Short mmCIF file of C-alpha atoms in Angstrom, two decimals:
data_model
loop_
_atom_site.label_atom_id
_atom_site.label_comp_id
_atom_site.label_asym_id
_atom_site.label_seq_id
_atom_site.Cartn_x
_atom_site.Cartn_y
_atom_site.Cartn_z
CA MET A 1 134.67 8.39 155.80
CA PHE A 2 137.61 10.72 155.40
CA PRO A 3 136.25 14.27 155.53
CA SER A 4 139.68 15.84 155.16
CA CYS A 5 140.02 14.31 151.72
CA TYR A 6 136.86 16.01 150.52
CA SER A 7 137.60 19.47 151.90
CA LYS A 8 137.02 22.34 149.49
CA PRO A 9 140.02 24.14 148.01
CA ALA A 10 140.88 27.58 149.36
CA ASP A 11 138.92 30.35 147.76
CA SER A 12 140.89 32.78 145.57
CA GLY A 13 139.22 35.71 147.33
CA THR A 14 140.56 34.44 150.66
CA LYS A 15 144.06 34.28 149.17
CA ARG A 16 143.78 37.85 147.91
CA SER A 17 142.56 38.99 151.33
CA SER A 18 145.52 37.27 152.98
CA ILE A 19 147.96 39.00 150.62
CA ALA A 20 146.36 42.37 151.34
CA LYS A 21 146.58 41.76 155.08
CA LEU A 22 150.22 40.73 154.69
CA LEU A 23 151.05 43.93 152.79
CA LEU A 24 149.23 46.01 155.37
CA GLY A 25 151.13 44.27 158.16
CA VAL A 26 154.46 44.95 156.44
CA PHE A 27 153.53 48.62 156.10
CA VAL A 28 152.56 48.88 159.78
CA VAL A 29 155.84 47.20 160.84
CA TYR A 30 157.75 49.66 158.64
CA MET A 31 155.98 52.61 160.26
CA LEU A 32 156.71 51.26 163.76
CA HIS A 33 160.36 50.86 162.78
CA THR A 34 160.39 54.47 161.53
CA VAL A 35 158.89 55.68 164.83
CA TRP A 36 161.57 53.76 166.74
CA LEU A 37 164.30 55.37 164.63
CA LEU A 38 162.79 58.82 165.27
CA TYR A 39 162.79 58.11 169.00
CA GLY A 40 166.47 57.21 168.87
CA PHE A 41 167.08 60.29 166.74
CA LEU A 42 165.46 62.58 169.35
CA ASN A 43 167.15 60.91 172.33
CA THR A 44 170.88 60.39 171.78
CA LYS A 45 172.45 59.17 175.03
CA PRO A 46 175.75 60.80 176.05
CA CYS A 47 178.76 58.70 177.00
CA ASP A 48 179.27 57.79 180.65
CA GLY A 49 182.97 57.37 181.32
CA GLY A 50 182.33 56.14 184.85
CA ARG A 51 180.92 52.88 183.49
CA GLY A 52 184.06 52.13 181.50
CA GLU A 53 182.64 53.24 178.15
CA HIS A 54 184.98 54.48 175.43
CA CYS A 55 184.11 58.15 175.04
CA ILE A 56 184.86 60.65 172.29
CA ALA A 57 184.98 64.22 173.65
CA SER A 58 184.45 67.42 171.69
CA TYR A 59 187.39 69.48 170.43
CA LEU A 60 185.39 72.62 171.22
CA ALA A 61 185.30 71.73 174.94
CA ALA A 62 188.85 73.15 175.34
CA ARG A 63 187.66 76.53 173.95
CA PRO A 64 190.38 76.87 171.26
CA ARG A 65 190.79 80.14 169.36
CA LEU A 66 189.36 79.45 165.93
CA GLN A 67 188.99 81.13 162.57
CA LEU A 68 186.41 80.59 159.83
CA SER A 69 187.62 81.07 156.26
CA VAL A 70 185.62 80.75 153.04
CA PHE A 71 187.59 80.23 149.82
CA THR A 72 186.47 79.93 146.21
CA CYS A 73 188.06 77.58 143.69
CA LEU A 74 187.33 75.87 140.38
CA VAL A 75 187.91 72.33 141.67
CA PRO A 76 188.11 71.42 145.37
CA ASP A 77 191.53 70.13 146.54
CA ASN A 78 193.00 70.61 143.07
CA SER A 79 193.05 74.34 142.24
CA GLN A 80 194.06 77.70 143.64
CA LEU A 81 192.12 78.99 146.64
CA ASN A 82 190.86 82.58 146.67
CA LEU A 83 189.85 84.01 150.04
CA ALA A 84 186.30 85.42 150.08
CA VAL A 85 185.36 85.67 153.79
CA LYS A 86 187.51 85.66 156.93
CA ILE A 87 186.06 85.59 160.47
CA ASP A 88 188.74 85.97 163.17
CA PRO A 89 188.09 85.29 166.00
CA PHE A 90 185.32 82.82 165.29
CA ASP A 91 182.81 81.92 168.00
CA PRO A 92 181.06 78.58 167.27
CA HIS A 93 178.04 79.63 169.37
CA SER A 94 177.46 82.87 167.44
CA THR A 95 175.18 83.75 164.56
CA PHE A 96 176.18 86.16 161.83
CA GLU A 97 175.75 87.11 158.16
CA ARG A 98 178.25 88.63 155.75
CA LYS A 99 177.69 90.00 152.24
CA VAL A 100 180.64 90.00 149.85
CA ASN A 101 181.28 90.31 146.11
CA VAL A 102 182.97 87.30 144.53
CA SER A 103 185.11 87.67 141.42
CA LEU A 104 184.34 85.08 138.75
CA PRO A 105 187.20 83.39 136.85
CA GLU A 106 187.08 83.17 133.07
CA GLU A 107 186.36 79.42 133.24
CA THR A 108 183.23 80.06 135.32
CA ARG A 109 182.02 82.80 132.97
CA ALA A 110 182.45 80.40 130.05
CA ASN A 111 179.65 78.19 131.42
CA GLY A 112 181.95 76.65 134.02
CA THR A 113 181.65 75.85 137.72
CA LEU A 114 182.82 77.44 140.97
CA TYR A 115 183.05 75.94 144.43
CA ALA A 116 183.16 77.33 147.95
CA VAL A 117 185.40 75.60 150.48
CA VAL A 118 184.62 76.43 154.11
CA TYR A 119 187.46 75.93 156.62
CA VAL A 120 187.36 76.01 160.42
CA HIS A 121 190.93 76.06 161.74
CA LYS A 122 193.22 77.61 164.35
CA ALA A 123 193.34 81.39 164.25
CA GLY A 124 196.47 82.86 162.65
CA VAL A 125 197.40 79.55 161.00
CA SER A 126 196.87 78.61 157.38
CA PRO A 127 194.22 75.90 157.04
CA LEU A 128 196.59 73.91 154.84
CA GLU A 129 199.10 73.78 157.72
CA ASP A 130 196.62 72.97 160.49
CA SER A 131 196.32 69.23 161.18
CA ARG A 132 193.04 69.73 163.04
CA GLU A 133 191.19 71.74 160.46
CA VAL A 134 187.79 70.72 159.12
CA HIS A 135 186.45 71.79 155.76
CA TYR A 136 183.37 71.36 153.62
CA ALA A 137 183.09 71.98 149.87
CA ALA A 138 179.84 73.20 148.30
CA GLN A 139 178.90 74.29 144.80
CA LEU A 140 178.27 77.97 144.14
CA THR A 141 177.01 77.24 140.62
CA THR A 142 174.25 74.99 139.29
CA TYR A 143 173.40 73.96 135.74
CA ILE A 144 169.74 74.49 134.81
CA THR A 145 167.85 75.40 131.64
CA PRO A 146 167.34 79.19 131.59
CA THR A 147 163.79 80.51 131.99
CA HIS A 148 162.75 83.40 129.76
CA THR A 149 160.71 86.38 130.80
CA GLU A 150 157.40 87.25 129.18
CA GLY A 151 159.03 89.77 126.83
CA GLN A 152 161.59 87.23 125.72
CA ARG A 153 158.86 84.65 125.11
CA ASP A 154 156.95 87.05 122.89
CA THR A 155 160.00 87.97 120.80
CA GLN A 156 161.36 84.42 120.66
CA LYS A 157 158.49 82.44 119.15
CA THR A 158 160.65 79.58 117.91
CA PRO A 159 162.98 78.32 120.65
CA SER A 160 166.60 78.00 119.62
CA PRO A 161 168.65 74.89 120.41
CA ARG A 162 170.81 76.97 122.77
CA SER A 163 167.80 77.82 124.96
CA GLU A 164 167.44 74.13 125.83
CA THR A 165 171.12 73.81 126.84
CA PRO A 166 171.74 73.94 130.63
CA VAL A 167 173.52 77.14 131.63
CA SER A 168 175.59 77.81 134.75
CA HIS A 169 173.66 79.77 137.40
CA TRP A 170 174.91 81.47 140.57
CA ARG A 171 173.81 80.55 144.08
CA PRO A 172 173.65 83.84 145.99
CA HIS A 173 173.38 82.24 149.47
CA LEU A 174 175.83 80.07 151.40
CA SER A 175 174.39 78.85 154.70
CA ILE A 176 176.96 77.32 157.10
CA THR A 177 176.01 75.39 160.22
CA MET A 178 178.19 73.69 162.82
CA MET A 179 177.38 71.67 165.91
CA SER A 180 178.37 73.93 168.80
CA GLU A 181 176.99 71.70 171.56
CA ASP A 182 179.55 70.14 173.92
CA PHE A 183 178.42 66.54 173.57
CA THR A 184 180.41 63.41 174.43
CA PHE A 185 179.73 60.43 172.19
CA ASN A 186 179.94 56.75 173.03
CA LYS A 187 182.31 55.09 170.59
CA ALA A 188 180.25 51.89 170.50
CA GLY A 189 176.94 53.70 169.94
CA LEU A 190 178.05 56.41 167.51
CA PRO A 191 175.12 57.35 165.19
CA SER A 192 175.76 56.53 161.55
CA ASP A 193 174.60 59.95 160.30
CA VAL A 194 177.11 61.69 162.60
CA ARG A 195 179.95 59.30 161.77
CA ARG A 196 179.94 60.46 158.13
CA TYR A 197 180.92 64.01 159.14
CA MET A 198 183.21 63.17 162.05
CA ARG A 199 187.01 63.33 162.14
CA VAL A 200 188.59 61.82 165.25
CA SER A 201 191.95 62.84 166.66
CA GLN A 202 193.96 61.08 169.38
CA GLU A 203 195.23 63.22 172.24
CA GLY A 204 197.08 60.93 174.60
CA ARG A 205 194.61 58.39 175.88
CA GLN A 206 191.65 60.59 175.11
CA MET A 207 189.87 60.61 171.78
CA ILE A 208 188.42 63.90 170.56
CA TYR A 209 186.30 64.67 167.53
CA LEU A 210 186.82 67.79 165.45
CA PRO A 211 183.94 70.25 164.83
CA LEU A 212 181.00 68.85 162.83
CA LEU A 213 180.69 71.24 159.88
CA LEU A 214 177.84 71.29 157.38
CA VAL A 215 176.69 73.53 154.51
CA ASN A 216 172.90 73.70 154.61
CA GLU A 217 171.54 72.78 151.18
CA ILE A 218 167.93 73.02 152.36
CA SER A 219 168.03 76.83 152.22
CA PHE A 220 168.84 76.74 148.50
CA ARG A 221 165.96 77.68 146.15
CA VAL A 222 165.82 77.49 142.36
CA ARG A 223 164.01 80.84 142.12
CA ASP A 224 167.01 82.59 143.75
CA LEU A 225 169.48 81.50 141.05
CA VAL A 226 171.12 84.13 138.85
CA GLU A 227 172.24 83.29 135.33
CA ILE A 228 175.97 83.78 134.72
CA SER A 229 176.83 85.49 131.43
CA SER A 230 180.21 85.92 129.79
CA SER A 231 180.23 89.62 130.73
CA THR A 232 179.62 89.02 134.46
CA VAL A 233 182.73 89.91 136.45
CA GLN A 234 181.42 89.87 140.04
CA LEU A 235 178.36 88.52 141.79
CA PRO A 236 177.10 89.06 145.36
CA LEU A 237 177.30 86.24 147.90
CA THR A 238 175.59 86.19 151.31
CA VAL A 239 177.43 83.99 153.81
CA SER A 240 175.47 83.12 156.96
CA TYR A 241 176.45 81.03 159.96
CA GLU A 242 174.50 79.48 162.84
CA GLY A 243 175.65 77.25 165.69
CA ILE A 244 173.23 74.36 166.30
CA SER A 245 172.75 71.50 168.75
CA LEU A 246 173.34 67.80 168.07
CA ARG A 247 169.62 67.26 167.51
CA GLY A 248 169.52 70.13 165.02
CA PHE A 249 172.62 68.84 163.23
CA ARG A 250 171.15 65.36 162.81
CA PHE A 251 167.87 66.93 161.74
CA TRP A 252 169.52 68.85 158.88
CA VAL A 253 171.55 65.81 157.84
CA HIS A 254 168.41 63.70 157.55
CA LEU A 255 166.58 66.41 155.62
CA GLN A 256 169.42 66.65 153.10
CA ASP A 257 169.31 62.86 152.71
CA VAL A 258 165.55 63.11 152.05
CA VAL A 259 166.12 65.77 149.36
CA TYR A 260 168.79 63.59 147.75
CA SER A 261 166.39 60.61 147.71
CA LEU A 262 163.66 62.73 146.12
CA ARG A 263 166.04 63.67 143.31
CA GLN A 264 166.80 60.00 142.75
CA PHE A 265 163.06 59.27 142.52
CA GLY A 266 162.73 61.85 139.73
CA PHE A 267 161.25 64.86 141.55
CA THR A 268 161.78 68.16 139.76
CA GLU A 269 163.62 71.02 141.45
CA GLU A 270 160.37 73.01 141.67
CA ASN A 271 158.68 70.15 143.57
CA ILE A 272 161.71 69.82 145.82
CA ASP A 273 161.60 73.56 146.57
CA GLU A 274 158.01 73.24 147.77
CA ILE A 275 159.00 70.32 150.01
CA LYS A 276 161.97 72.31 151.34
CA GLU A 277 159.74 75.23 152.31
CA THR A 278 157.42 72.83 154.13
CA LEU A 279 160.31 71.19 155.97
CA VAL A 280 162.12 74.38 156.88
CA GLY A 281 158.97 76.22 157.99
CA SER A 282 157.99 73.49 160.49
CA ASN A 283 159.52 72.23 163.69
CA LEU A 284 160.59 68.65 164.24
CA TYR A 285 157.57 67.52 166.26
CA LEU A 286 155.16 68.92 163.66
CA LEU A 287 157.01 66.99 160.95
CA VAL A 288 156.68 63.77 162.96
CA VAL A 289 152.93 64.36 163.34
CA THR A 290 152.70 65.08 159.60
CA ALA A 291 154.49 61.82 158.80
CA LEU A 292 152.10 59.86 161.04
CA ILE A 293 149.07 61.53 159.43
CA THR A 294 150.44 60.73 155.98
CA ALA A 295 150.91 57.10 157.01
CA LEU A 296 147.32 56.97 158.26
CA GLN A 297 146.08 58.39 154.95
CA LEU A 298 148.09 55.81 153.00
CA ILE A 299 146.59 53.00 155.06
CA CYS A 300 143.05 54.34 154.52
CA GLU A 301 143.64 54.72 150.77
CA PHE A 302 145.09 51.21 150.52
CA LEU A 303 142.16 49.68 152.41
CA ALA A 304 139.67 51.67 150.33
CA LEU A 305 141.26 50.52 147.07
CA LYS A 306 141.36 46.88 148.23
CA ASN A 307 137.71 46.84 149.32
CA ASP A 308 136.63 48.76 146.21
CA ILE A 309 138.20 46.23 143.83
CA SER A 310 136.86 43.31 145.87
CA SER A 311 133.29 44.65 145.93
CA TRP A 312 133.24 45.48 142.21
CA ARG A 313 134.53 42.02 141.30
CA LYS A 314 131.61 40.46 143.18
CA LYS A 315 128.95 42.72 141.65
CA LYS A 316 126.53 40.86 139.40
CA SER A 317 123.93 43.61 138.94
CA MET A 318 124.53 47.34 138.42
CA ALA A 319 121.12 48.35 139.74
CA GLY A 320 121.41 51.51 141.82
CA MET A 321 124.88 52.44 140.52
CA SER A 322 125.25 55.78 138.76
CA ARG A 323 126.90 55.29 135.40
CA LYS A 324 127.57 59.00 134.97
CA SER A 325 129.33 59.20 138.37
CA VAL A 326 131.61 56.27 137.50
CA LEU A 327 132.34 57.72 134.05
CA TRP A 328 133.02 61.17 135.55
CA ARG A 329 135.44 59.76 138.14
CA SER A 330 137.25 57.83 135.43
CA LEU A 331 137.67 60.89 133.20
CA SER A 332 138.67 63.04 136.19
CA THR A 333 141.36 60.60 137.29
CA LEU A 334 142.73 60.36 133.73
CA LEU A 335 142.84 64.17 133.42
CA ILE A 336 144.66 64.52 136.73
CA PHE A 337 147.12 61.84 135.58
CA LEU A 338 147.79 63.72 132.32
CA HIS A 339 148.17 66.96 134.28
CA LEU A 340 150.68 65.41 136.69
CA LEU A 341 152.52 63.74 133.82
CA GLU A 342 154.02 67.13 132.85
CA GLU A 343 155.20 68.33 136.25
CA THR A 344 155.70 65.55 138.79
CA SER A 345 157.77 62.44 139.42
CA LEU A 346 157.29 58.73 138.91
CA LEU A 347 156.75 58.23 142.64
CA VAL A 348 153.56 60.32 142.49
CA LEU A 349 152.45 59.07 139.06
CA LEU A 350 152.39 55.38 140.00
CA PRO A 351 149.51 55.50 142.55
CA VAL A 352 147.56 57.99 140.40
CA GLY A 353 148.03 55.79 137.34
CA LEU A 354 146.92 52.71 139.28
CA GLY A 355 143.78 54.52 140.42
CA ALA A 356 143.07 55.59 136.82
CA CYS A 357 143.32 51.98 135.63
CA VAL A 358 140.87 50.86 138.33
CA GLU A 359 138.39 53.60 137.38
CA VAL A 360 138.58 52.64 133.68
CA TRP A 361 137.95 49.01 134.63
CA LYS A 362 134.87 50.12 136.59
CA VAL A 363 133.53 51.89 133.48
CA PHE A 364 133.64 48.58 131.55
CA LYS A 365 131.97 46.90 134.51
CA VAL A 366 129.14 49.41 135.02
CA PHE A 367 128.30 49.61 131.30
CA ASN A 368 128.28 45.77 131.06
CA ILE A 369 131.01 45.80 128.40
CA GLN A 370 132.94 42.57 127.89
CA VAL A 371 136.08 42.27 125.78
CA LYS A 372 136.36 39.01 123.83
CA TRP A 373 140.04 38.66 123.07
CA LYS A 374 139.66 35.67 120.75
CA SER A 375 137.37 37.50 118.33
CA SER A 376 138.70 41.00 119.24
CA LYS A 377 135.17 42.32 119.74
CA LEU A 378 133.31 44.26 122.41
CA HIS A 379 130.11 42.70 123.71
CA VAL A 380 127.54 44.80 125.62
CA ASN A 381 125.20 42.84 127.86
CA LYS A 382 121.51 43.70 128.12
CA MET A 383 120.09 45.50 131.14
CA ASP A 384 117.31 44.27 133.37
CA GLU A 385 114.36 46.37 134.57
CA GLU A 386 116.08 47.69 137.73
CA GLU A 387 119.15 48.74 135.77
CA ARG A 388 116.97 50.58 133.22
CA LYS A 389 115.26 52.45 136.04
CA THR A 390 118.69 53.36 137.47
CA VAL A 391 119.85 54.70 134.09
CA GLU A 392 116.70 56.81 133.84
CA TYR A 393 117.29 58.41 137.27
CA ASP A 394 120.99 58.85 136.43
CA THR A 395 120.20 60.69 133.19
CA GLN A 396 117.73 62.95 134.97
CA ALA A 397 120.23 63.90 137.71
CA SER A 398 123.06 64.48 135.19
CA ARG A 399 120.84 66.78 133.12
CA TYR A 400 120.08 68.96 136.16
CA LEU A 401 123.78 68.99 137.09
CA SER A 402 124.90 70.03 133.61
CA TYR A 403 122.92 73.27 133.87
CA LEU A 404 125.39 74.39 136.60
CA VAL A 405 128.70 72.76 135.69
CA TYR A 406 128.99 73.30 131.91
CA PRO A 407 128.51 77.11 131.86
CA LEU A 408 130.96 77.60 134.73
CA CYS A 409 133.63 75.36 133.19
CA ILE A 410 133.33 76.96 129.74
CA SER A 411 133.44 80.52 131.12
CA GLY A 412 136.45 79.63 133.30
CA ALA A 413 138.30 78.17 130.30
CA ILE A 414 137.59 81.27 128.19
CA PHE A 415 138.79 83.54 131.01
CA SER A 416 141.98 81.49 131.37
CA LEU A 417 142.69 81.67 127.64
CA ALA A 418 142.06 85.43 127.48
CA TYR A 419 143.81 86.69 130.63
CA LEU A 420 146.31 84.02 131.76
CA ARG A 421 149.55 83.08 130.01
CA GLN A 422 149.74 79.46 128.87
CA LYS A 423 152.59 77.36 127.43
CA ASN A 424 150.49 76.07 124.52
CA TYR A 425 146.92 75.11 123.68
CA TYR A 426 147.40 71.57 125.00
CA SER A 427 148.55 72.93 128.36
CA TRP A 428 145.59 75.35 128.42
CA LEU A 429 143.15 72.54 127.67
CA ILE A 430 144.57 70.22 130.34
CA ASN A 431 144.78 72.99 132.97
CA SER A 432 141.21 74.12 132.26
CA LEU A 433 139.85 70.58 132.52
CA VAL A 434 141.82 69.85 135.69
CA THR A 435 140.65 73.12 137.26
CA GLY A 436 137.08 72.05 136.51
CA VAL A 437 137.77 68.66 138.08
CA TYR A 438 139.19 70.27 141.24
CA ALA A 439 136.39 72.82 141.48
CA PHE A 440 133.41 70.57 140.66
CA GLY A 441 134.79 67.09 141.26
CA PHE A 442 132.72 66.73 144.41
CA LEU A 443 129.56 66.95 142.25
CA SER A 444 130.39 63.58 140.68
CA MET A 445 128.62 61.90 143.58
CA ALA A 446 125.49 64.04 143.26
CA PRO A 447 123.78 61.72 140.68
CA GLN A 448 124.47 58.78 142.98
CA LEU A 449 122.78 60.57 145.88
CA PHE A 450 119.81 61.34 143.61
CA ILE A 451 119.52 57.64 142.67
CA ASN A 452 119.71 56.68 146.35
CA HIS A 453 116.87 59.11 147.06
CA LYS A 454 114.70 57.73 144.27
CA LEU A 455 115.33 54.08 145.13
CA LYS A 456 115.18 54.71 148.91
CA SER A 457 118.18 52.44 149.35
CA VAL A 458 121.98 52.53 149.80
CA SER A 459 122.53 48.76 149.81
CA HIS A 460 124.07 48.85 146.33
CA LEU A 461 127.00 50.97 147.60
CA GLN A 462 130.08 49.71 149.40
CA GLY A 463 129.88 51.52 152.73
CA THR A 464 133.36 50.46 153.85
CA VAL A 465 135.03 52.09 150.84
CA LEU A 466 133.13 55.35 151.33
CA MET A 467 133.98 55.41 155.02
CA TYR A 468 137.70 54.94 154.37
CA ARG A 469 137.76 57.63 151.69
CA GLY A 470 135.58 59.95 153.77
CA VAL A 471 137.99 59.71 156.71
CA ASN A 472 140.93 60.24 154.36
CA THR A 473 139.37 63.35 152.82
CA LEU A 474 138.36 64.69 156.23
CA ILE A 475 141.95 64.39 157.47
CA SER A 476 143.24 66.19 154.35
CA ASP A 477 140.77 69.05 154.72
CA LEU A 478 141.45 69.47 158.44
CA CYS A 479 145.17 69.67 157.68
CA SER A 480 144.45 72.21 154.94
CA CYS A 481 142.43 74.37 157.34
CA ALA A 482 145.20 74.16 159.93
CA SER A 483 147.71 75.30 157.29
CA PHE A 484 145.35 78.08 156.21
CA PHE A 485 145.03 79.54 159.71
CA SER A 486 148.74 79.14 160.49
CA SER A 487 151.16 81.85 159.45
CA SER A 488 153.47 79.42 157.64
CA GLY A 489 150.76 77.65 155.66
CA SER A 490 151.17 77.50 151.91
CA PHE A 491 149.06 75.41 149.58
CA SER A 492 147.57 75.70 146.14
CA SER A 493 144.47 77.72 145.32
CA SER A 494 142.86 74.58 143.87
CA HIS A 495 143.19 72.93 147.24
CA GLN A 496 141.70 75.99 148.93
CA LEU A 497 138.66 75.72 146.65
CA SER A 498 138.29 72.04 147.47
CA CYS A 499 138.49 72.46 151.26
CA PHE A 500 135.53 70.70 152.83
CA ARG A 501 133.97 70.09 149.40
CA ASP A 502 133.59 66.30 149.73
CA GLU A 503 132.40 66.31 153.33
CA VAL A 504 129.05 67.89 152.44
CA LEU A 505 128.09 65.04 150.11
CA PHE A 506 129.69 62.47 152.39
CA PHE A 507 127.50 63.59 155.31
CA LEU A 508 124.49 63.51 152.99
CA TYR A 509 125.36 59.89 152.22
CA LEU A 510 125.57 59.16 155.96
CA TYR A 511 122.13 60.74 156.38
CA GLN A 512 120.72 58.57 153.58
CA ARG A 513 122.38 55.51 155.09
CA ARG A 514 120.68 56.22 158.40
CA CYS A 515 117.27 56.79 156.80
CA TYR A 516 117.23 54.02 154.18
CA ALA A 517 119.18 51.23 155.89
CA PRO A 518 116.35 50.26 158.35
CA LYS A 519 113.85 50.16 155.48
CA ALA A 520 116.15 47.93 153.46
CA ARG A 521 116.57 45.55 156.40
CA ARG A 522 112.80 45.38 156.91
CA ARG A 523 112.34 44.72 153.18
CA GLU A 524 114.92 41.92 153.25
CA SER A 525 113.33 40.32 156.34
CA GLY A 526 109.88 40.52 154.67
CA THR A 527 111.06 38.79 151.51
CA HIS A 528 112.84 36.18 153.59
CA SER A 529 109.67 35.42 155.60
CA LYS A 530 107.64 35.14 152.38
CA LYS A 531 110.09 32.57 151.06
CA LEU A 532 109.77 30.57 154.27
CA LYS A 533 105.95 30.63 154.01
CA THR A 534 106.00 29.44 150.41
CA GLN A 535 108.33 26.60 151.38
#
């Protein structure tokens, strides 16, 4: 009588699908917002005084005679200034480089700090007496744990407590940039990233902004640092200057904000150096394309993970699924997680750790292992005839594969132990296993292809998941090839070995899908017609 009262409750799978779609929608909105911000970043509108807008003109438009001075001090704004470099007259549109020797105070040699203060002021006038000077303070020293050479490592077998203490190191490069473009800003629409570096001065009714000065931290590399000892009296310093446009100034400001955020997320300085080289060696448009490609890969990986978990939760029979492939993927993901645990940040470890948990859960699923928490026992379910046949084919394919993989992995590990320097035996073991995973990880799907060939079917596989991951891997390998053929490309040798490794087996799967899918449909239609006849 009242059908609405007897309606079925919402399925939990539908709720999970709705949550996944909601998260995907939030991510897409965030990416569209980022694209809109990049558009505003690339197109900053100048002020139009004819429309009655409040404009802020550039101090450099009057072509004042300027001087650039670089001082060193122990503490900015609270210690004596020592002149290191003087450029008079100073042309904001020029580009130059100066090499000087800087004397180190006793406090700096005693594991202390030293700063550089860059002033742009009127020529012939002390910067402390110029009301329209601009300055920027940057560190010339950085505290890091000293790295020993191979000879020191051999002689110093037991590390001393002092070797773990951070020591002051010298930055041999000081890169100065300043916006030399004559740009008039709108006071109401002043960009927030520019406002942080802007000083405004009133000249009658007109407002002018002083030069936008910046010390480029992106050019700093950890490998260029020089350890400061107590006997060091002077150290060389290369001071470089380059005049840039407004777009370039905002670009460098955003990159320095990105580097600061990466440090907050726990990235090591070595990882940040690799990111810096990628950012500096590319132009702005290429970085935008790279960000869009990365977003596309994240979406594909998210959709693949969602569909993978959903399909495995619904699986009742493991017929046609390769146990060895699932076990290999689980061990490979765990090894990569342990390898990254030593040298990467929490931001990278979280998705890898999540993937490792999913692969371990699949191992329990494919081996029919159930955990009974009440009795704290593991229960293994029995296999049916189709699953036994699958295990037989899986064992046969794995045996053939072991004849190739095991000798190569063992010989590679022995070569690494004999000819390459390792931190310890644990590091050697993890690096050898991870190298084997990178080199032969694509073979983990080979037993599954063999089972597909024997069963003449691919219906037991989730095609959507493989398509998402195939597209993701194809994008990664195309980007790797583009980096390989470009002059500025730099990527790891493991990634070079893995270029186009997964596509071969992925295209083989597509071939099997094309060959076996029609047969499976005919088989299903035949069984369905037989059921109708019996009824």
